[in-house]
PDB file of C-alpha atoms in Angstrom:
ATOM      1  CA  MET A   1     106.518  76.428  88.486  1.00  0.00           C
ATOM      2  CA  GLY A   2     106.508  80.017  89.344  1.00  0.00           C
ATOM      3  CA  LYS A   3     107.649  81.575  92.387  1.00  0.00           C
ATOM      4  CA  LYS A   4     104.786  82.411  95.075  1.00  0.00           C
ATOM      5  CA  ASN A   5     104.734  85.842  96.291  1.00  0.00           C
ATOM      6  CA  SER A   6     103.567  85.150  99.886  1.00  0.00           C
ATOM      7  CA  GLN A   7     103.587  87.540 102.715  1.00  0.00           C
ATOM      8  CA  ASN A   8     104.433  86.592 106.303  1.00  0.00           C
ATOM      9  CA  LEU A   9     101.227  86.669 108.572  1.00  0.00           C
ATOM     10  CA  SER A  10     101.413  86.823 112.326  1.00  0.00           C
ATOM     11  CA  ILE A  11      98.527  86.741 114.864  1.00  0.00           C
ATOM     12  CA  ILE A  12      98.487  87.568 118.613  1.00  0.00           C
ATOM     13  CA  ASP A  13      95.275  86.258 119.659  1.00  0.00           C
ATOM     14  CA  ARG A  14      92.617  87.517 122.061  1.00  0.00           C
ATOM     15  CA  GLU A  15      93.883  85.506 125.011  1.00  0.00           C
ATOM     16  CA  LEU A  16      97.622  86.079 124.439  1.00  0.00           C
ATOM     17  CA  LYS A  17      99.463  88.716 126.455  1.00  0.00           C
ATOM     18  CA  ILE A  18     103.020  89.614 125.392  1.00  0.00           C
ATOM     19  CA  GLU A  19     105.408  92.004 127.289  1.00  0.00           C
ATOM     20  CA  GLY A  20     108.808  92.712 125.488  1.00  0.00           C
ATOM     21  CA  SER A  21     109.952  93.573 121.888  1.00  0.00           C
ATOM     22  CA  ILE A  22     108.319  92.239 118.791  1.00  0.00           C
ATOM     23  CA  SER A  23     110.120  92.230 115.271  1.00  0.00           C
ATOM     24  CA  SER A  24     107.860  91.199 112.491  1.00  0.00           C
ATOM     25  CA  SER A  25     108.063  91.218 108.485  1.00  0.00           C
ATOM     26  CA  GLY A  26     104.943  91.154 106.661  1.00  0.00           C
ATOM     27  CA  LYS A  27     101.569  91.553 108.326  1.00  0.00           C
ATOM     28  CA  LEU A  28     101.135  91.383 112.262  1.00  0.00           C
ATOM     29  CA  ILE A  29      97.708  91.221 113.546  1.00  0.00           C
ATOM     30  CA  ILE A  30      97.251  92.094 117.188  1.00  0.00           C
ATOM     31  CA  LYS A  31      93.781  90.759 118.927  1.00  0.00           C
ATOM     32  CA  GLY A  32      95.545  90.438 122.418  1.00  0.00           C
ATOM     33  CA  GLN A  33      97.643  92.770 124.507  1.00  0.00           C
ATOM     34  CA  VAL A  34     101.031  93.797 123.820  1.00  0.00           C
ATOM     35  CA  THR A  35     103.312  95.937 126.154  1.00  0.00           C
ATOM     36  CA  GLY A  36     106.551  96.732 124.650  1.00  0.00           C
ATOM     37  CA  ALA A  37     108.603  97.734 121.474  1.00  0.00           C
ATOM     38  CA  ILE A  38     107.154  96.905 117.995  1.00  0.00           C
ATOM     39  CA  GLU A  39     109.089  96.970 114.836  1.00  0.00           C
ATOM     40  CA  GLY A  40     107.572  95.669 111.470  1.00  0.00           C
ATOM     41  CA  GLU A  41     106.068  96.416 108.219  1.00  0.00           C
ATOM     42  CA  VAL A  42     102.259  96.371 108.468  1.00  0.00           C
ATOM     43  CA  VAL A  43     100.685  96.102 112.009  1.00  0.00           C
ATOM     44  CA  ILE A  44      96.857  95.849 112.581  1.00  0.00           C
ATOM     45  CA  ILE A  45      95.457  96.442 116.068  1.00  0.00           C
ATOM     46  CA  ALA A  46      92.151  94.620 115.855  1.00  0.00           C
ATOM     47  CA  GLU A  47      89.118  95.718 117.698  1.00  0.00           C
ATOM     48  CA  GLY A  48      89.496  94.522 121.295  1.00  0.00           C
ATOM     49  CA  GLY A  49      93.435  94.439 120.731  1.00  0.00           C
ATOM     50  CA  GLN A  50      95.556  96.828 123.136  1.00  0.00           C
ATOM     51  CA  VAL A  51      98.827  97.869 122.567  1.00  0.00           C
ATOM     52  CA  ASN A  52     101.165  99.928 125.228  1.00  0.00           C
ATOM     53  CA  SER A  53     104.386 100.784 123.468  1.00  0.00           C
ATOM     54  CA  SER A  54     107.041 103.503 124.015  1.00  0.00           C
ATOM     55  CA  ALA A  55     108.713 102.695 120.539  1.00  0.00           C
ATOM     56  CA  THR A  56     106.592 101.544 117.681  1.00  0.00           C
ATOM     57  CA  LYS A  57     108.393 101.688 114.279  1.00  0.00           C
ATOM     58  CA  VAL A  58     106.371 100.568 111.199  1.00  0.00           C
ATOM     59  CA  SER A  59     105.601 101.179 107.555  1.00  0.00           C
ATOM     60  CA  SER A  60     101.734 101.031 108.134  1.00  0.00           C
ATOM     61  CA  ILE A  61      99.599 100.741 111.164  1.00  0.00           C
ATOM     62  CA  THR A  62      95.774 100.398 111.469  1.00  0.00           C
ATOM     63  CA  ILE A  63      94.196 100.883 114.704  1.00  0.00           C
ATOM     64  CA  GLY A  64      90.761  99.312 115.482  1.00  0.00           C
ATOM     65  CA  GLY A  65      91.519  98.657 119.232  1.00  0.00           C
ATOM     66  CA  LYS A  66      93.387 100.693 121.763  1.00  0.00           C
ATOM     67  CA  PHE A  67      97.073 102.097 121.227  1.00  0.00           C
ATOM     68  CA  GLN A  68      99.059 104.074 123.952  1.00  0.00           C
ATOM     69  CA  GLY A  69     102.593 105.455 123.408  1.00  0.00           C
ATOM     70  CA  GLU A  70     104.838 106.575 120.534  1.00  0.00           C
ATOM     71  CA  VAL A  71     104.357 105.392 117.082  1.00  0.00           C
ATOM     72  CA  THR A  72     106.461 106.083 113.851  1.00  0.00           C
ATOM     73  CA  ALA A  73     104.751 105.070 110.645  1.00  0.00           C
ATOM     74  CA  SER A  74     106.831 105.718 107.408  1.00  0.00           C
ATOM     75  CA  ARG A  75     103.729 105.285 105.288  1.00  0.00           C
ATOM     76  CA  GLU A  76     100.273 105.587 107.005  1.00  0.00           C
ATOM     77  CA  LEU A  77      98.504 105.659 110.264  1.00  0.00           C
ATOM     78  CA  ILE A  78      94.833 104.512 110.101  1.00  0.00           C
ATOM     79  CA  ILE A  79      92.411 104.865 113.024  1.00  0.00           C
ATOM     80  CA  LEU A  80      89.259 102.992 112.540  1.00  0.00           C
ATOM     81  CA  ALA A  81      85.904 104.030 113.952  1.00  0.00           C
ATOM     82  CA  THR A  82      86.532 101.499 116.732  1.00  0.00           C
ATOM     83  CA  GLY A  83      90.074 102.725 117.427  1.00  0.00           C
ATOM     84  CA  VAL A  84      91.599 104.909 120.099  1.00  0.00           C
ATOM     85  CA  CYS A  85      95.089 106.214 119.792  1.00  0.00           C
ATOM     86  CA  ALA A  86      96.951 108.335 122.502  1.00  0.00           C
ATOM     87  CA  GLY A  87     100.584 109.350 122.829  1.00  0.00           C
ATOM     88  CA  LYS A  88     102.832 110.744 120.235  1.00  0.00           C
ATOM     89  CA  VAL A  89     102.333 110.013 116.493  1.00  0.00           C
ATOM     90  CA  GLU A  90     104.818 110.484 113.491  1.00  0.00           C
ATOM     91  CA  CYS A  91     103.395 109.708 110.019  1.00  0.00           C
ATOM     92  CA  LYS A  92     103.190 110.569 106.345  1.00  0.00           C
ATOM     93  CA  ASP A  93      99.625 109.900 105.975  1.00  0.00           C
ATOM     94  CA  LEU A  94      97.034 110.037 108.614  1.00  0.00           C
ATOM     95  CA  ILE A  95      93.648 108.904 108.308  1.00  0.00           C
ATOM     96  CA  VAL A  96      90.945 109.019 110.969  1.00  0.00           C
ATOM     97  CA  GLU A  97      87.596 107.375 110.515  1.00  0.00           C
ATOM     98  CA  ASN A  98      84.328 108.928 111.812  1.00  0.00           C
ATOM     99  CA  GLY A  99      84.028 107.704 115.497  1.00  0.00           C
ATOM    100  CA  GLY A 100      87.811 107.151 115.703  1.00  0.00           C
ATOM    101  CA  VAL A 101      89.641 108.921 118.704  1.00  0.00           C
ATOM    102  CA  LEU A 102      93.150 110.360 118.330  1.00  0.00           C
ATOM    103  CA  ASN A 103      94.465 112.036 121.367  1.00  0.00           C
ATOM    104  CA  ALA A 104      98.178 112.567 120.499  1.00  0.00           C
ATOM    105  CA  GLU A 105     101.088 114.960 119.692  1.00  0.00           C
ATOM    106  CA  VAL A 106     100.867 114.533 115.759  1.00  0.00           C
ATOM    107  CA  PHE A 107     103.806 115.150 113.205  1.00  0.00           C
ATOM    108  CA  CYS A 108     102.832 114.337 109.518  1.00  0.00           C
ATOM    109  CA  LYS A 109     105.923 114.586 107.422  1.00  0.00           C
ATOM    110  CA  THR A 110     105.744 114.749 103.621  1.00  0.00           C
ATOM    111  CA  SER A 111     108.213 113.873 101.034  1.00  0.00           C
ATOM    112  CA  SER A 112     107.512 116.949  98.948  1.00  0.00           C
ATOM    113  CA  LYS A 113     107.728 120.427 100.288  1.00  0.00           C
ATOM    114  CA  LEU A 114     104.711 122.828 100.017  1.00  0.00           C
ATOM    115  CA  SER A 115     105.048 125.008  97.037  1.00  0.00           C
ATOM    116  CA  ALA A 116     103.684 128.777  97.047  1.00  0.00           C
ATOM    117  CA  GLY A 117     102.095 129.386  93.877  1.00  0.00           C
ATOM    118  CA  LYS A 118      98.704 130.322  92.450  1.00  0.00           C
ATOM    119  CA  ASP A 119      96.881 128.180  95.070  1.00  0.00           C
ATOM    120  CA  SER A 120      98.414 129.625  98.074  1.00  0.00           C
ATOM    121  CA  THR A 121      97.182 128.143 101.296  1.00  0.00           C
ATOM    122  CA  ALA A 122      96.260 129.928 104.673  1.00  0.00           C
ATOM    123  CA  LEU A 123      99.640 128.632 105.888  1.00  0.00           C
ATOM    124  CA  ASP A 124     101.279 130.846 103.497  1.00  0.00           C
ATOM    125  CA  ASN A 125      99.446 133.847 104.951  1.00  0.00           C
ATOM    126  CA  PRO A 126     101.781 136.202 106.904  1.00  0.00           C
ATOM    127  CA  ASP A 127      98.974 137.341 109.366  1.00  0.00           C
ATOM    128  CA  LEU A 128      98.454 133.506 110.313  1.00  0.00           C
ATOM    129  CA  GLN A 129     102.431 133.280 110.717  1.00  0.00           C
ATOM    130  CA  LYS A 130     102.411 136.172 113.389  1.00  0.00           C
ATOM    131  CA  GLY A 131      99.351 134.594 115.282  1.00  0.00           C
ATOM    132  CA  LYS A 132      96.648 136.770 114.120  1.00  0.00           C
ATOM    133  CA  GLN A 133      93.072 135.722 113.649  1.00  0.00           C
ATOM    134  CA  ILE A 134      91.485 135.956 110.241  1.00  0.00           C
ATOM    135  CA  GLU A 135      87.817 135.743 109.642  1.00  0.00           C
ATOM    136  CA  LEU A 136      86.348 133.904 106.872  1.00  0.00           C
TER     137      LEU A 136
END
């Protein structure tokens, strides 16, 4: 028999309220309320789920409910149409669906630096770097 490639799945259901630190491997689905630090791989805050965390460190987080606090996502942060995210966000990729709300201080980090070449962007424009306005 072959080895099964199974991923852990944890669910915090609608009627469950947790205060404290959570550490998980695999996928964590939050339908209830969590107050405290979260560390894990993939975290999904379902519609109706609420998280208040000053220290969330994950690979990927999808917000369909409400998140308040600080989150660091090494891969991606996705805010669904029903999601609300407020606080401080640090991620590699940021996706906000139409209708999703993002009220946060955002830091997007990439693994490769922007290169100035033929396709120079507005960020490379010295007038913008000096704070001057450019009409399009």
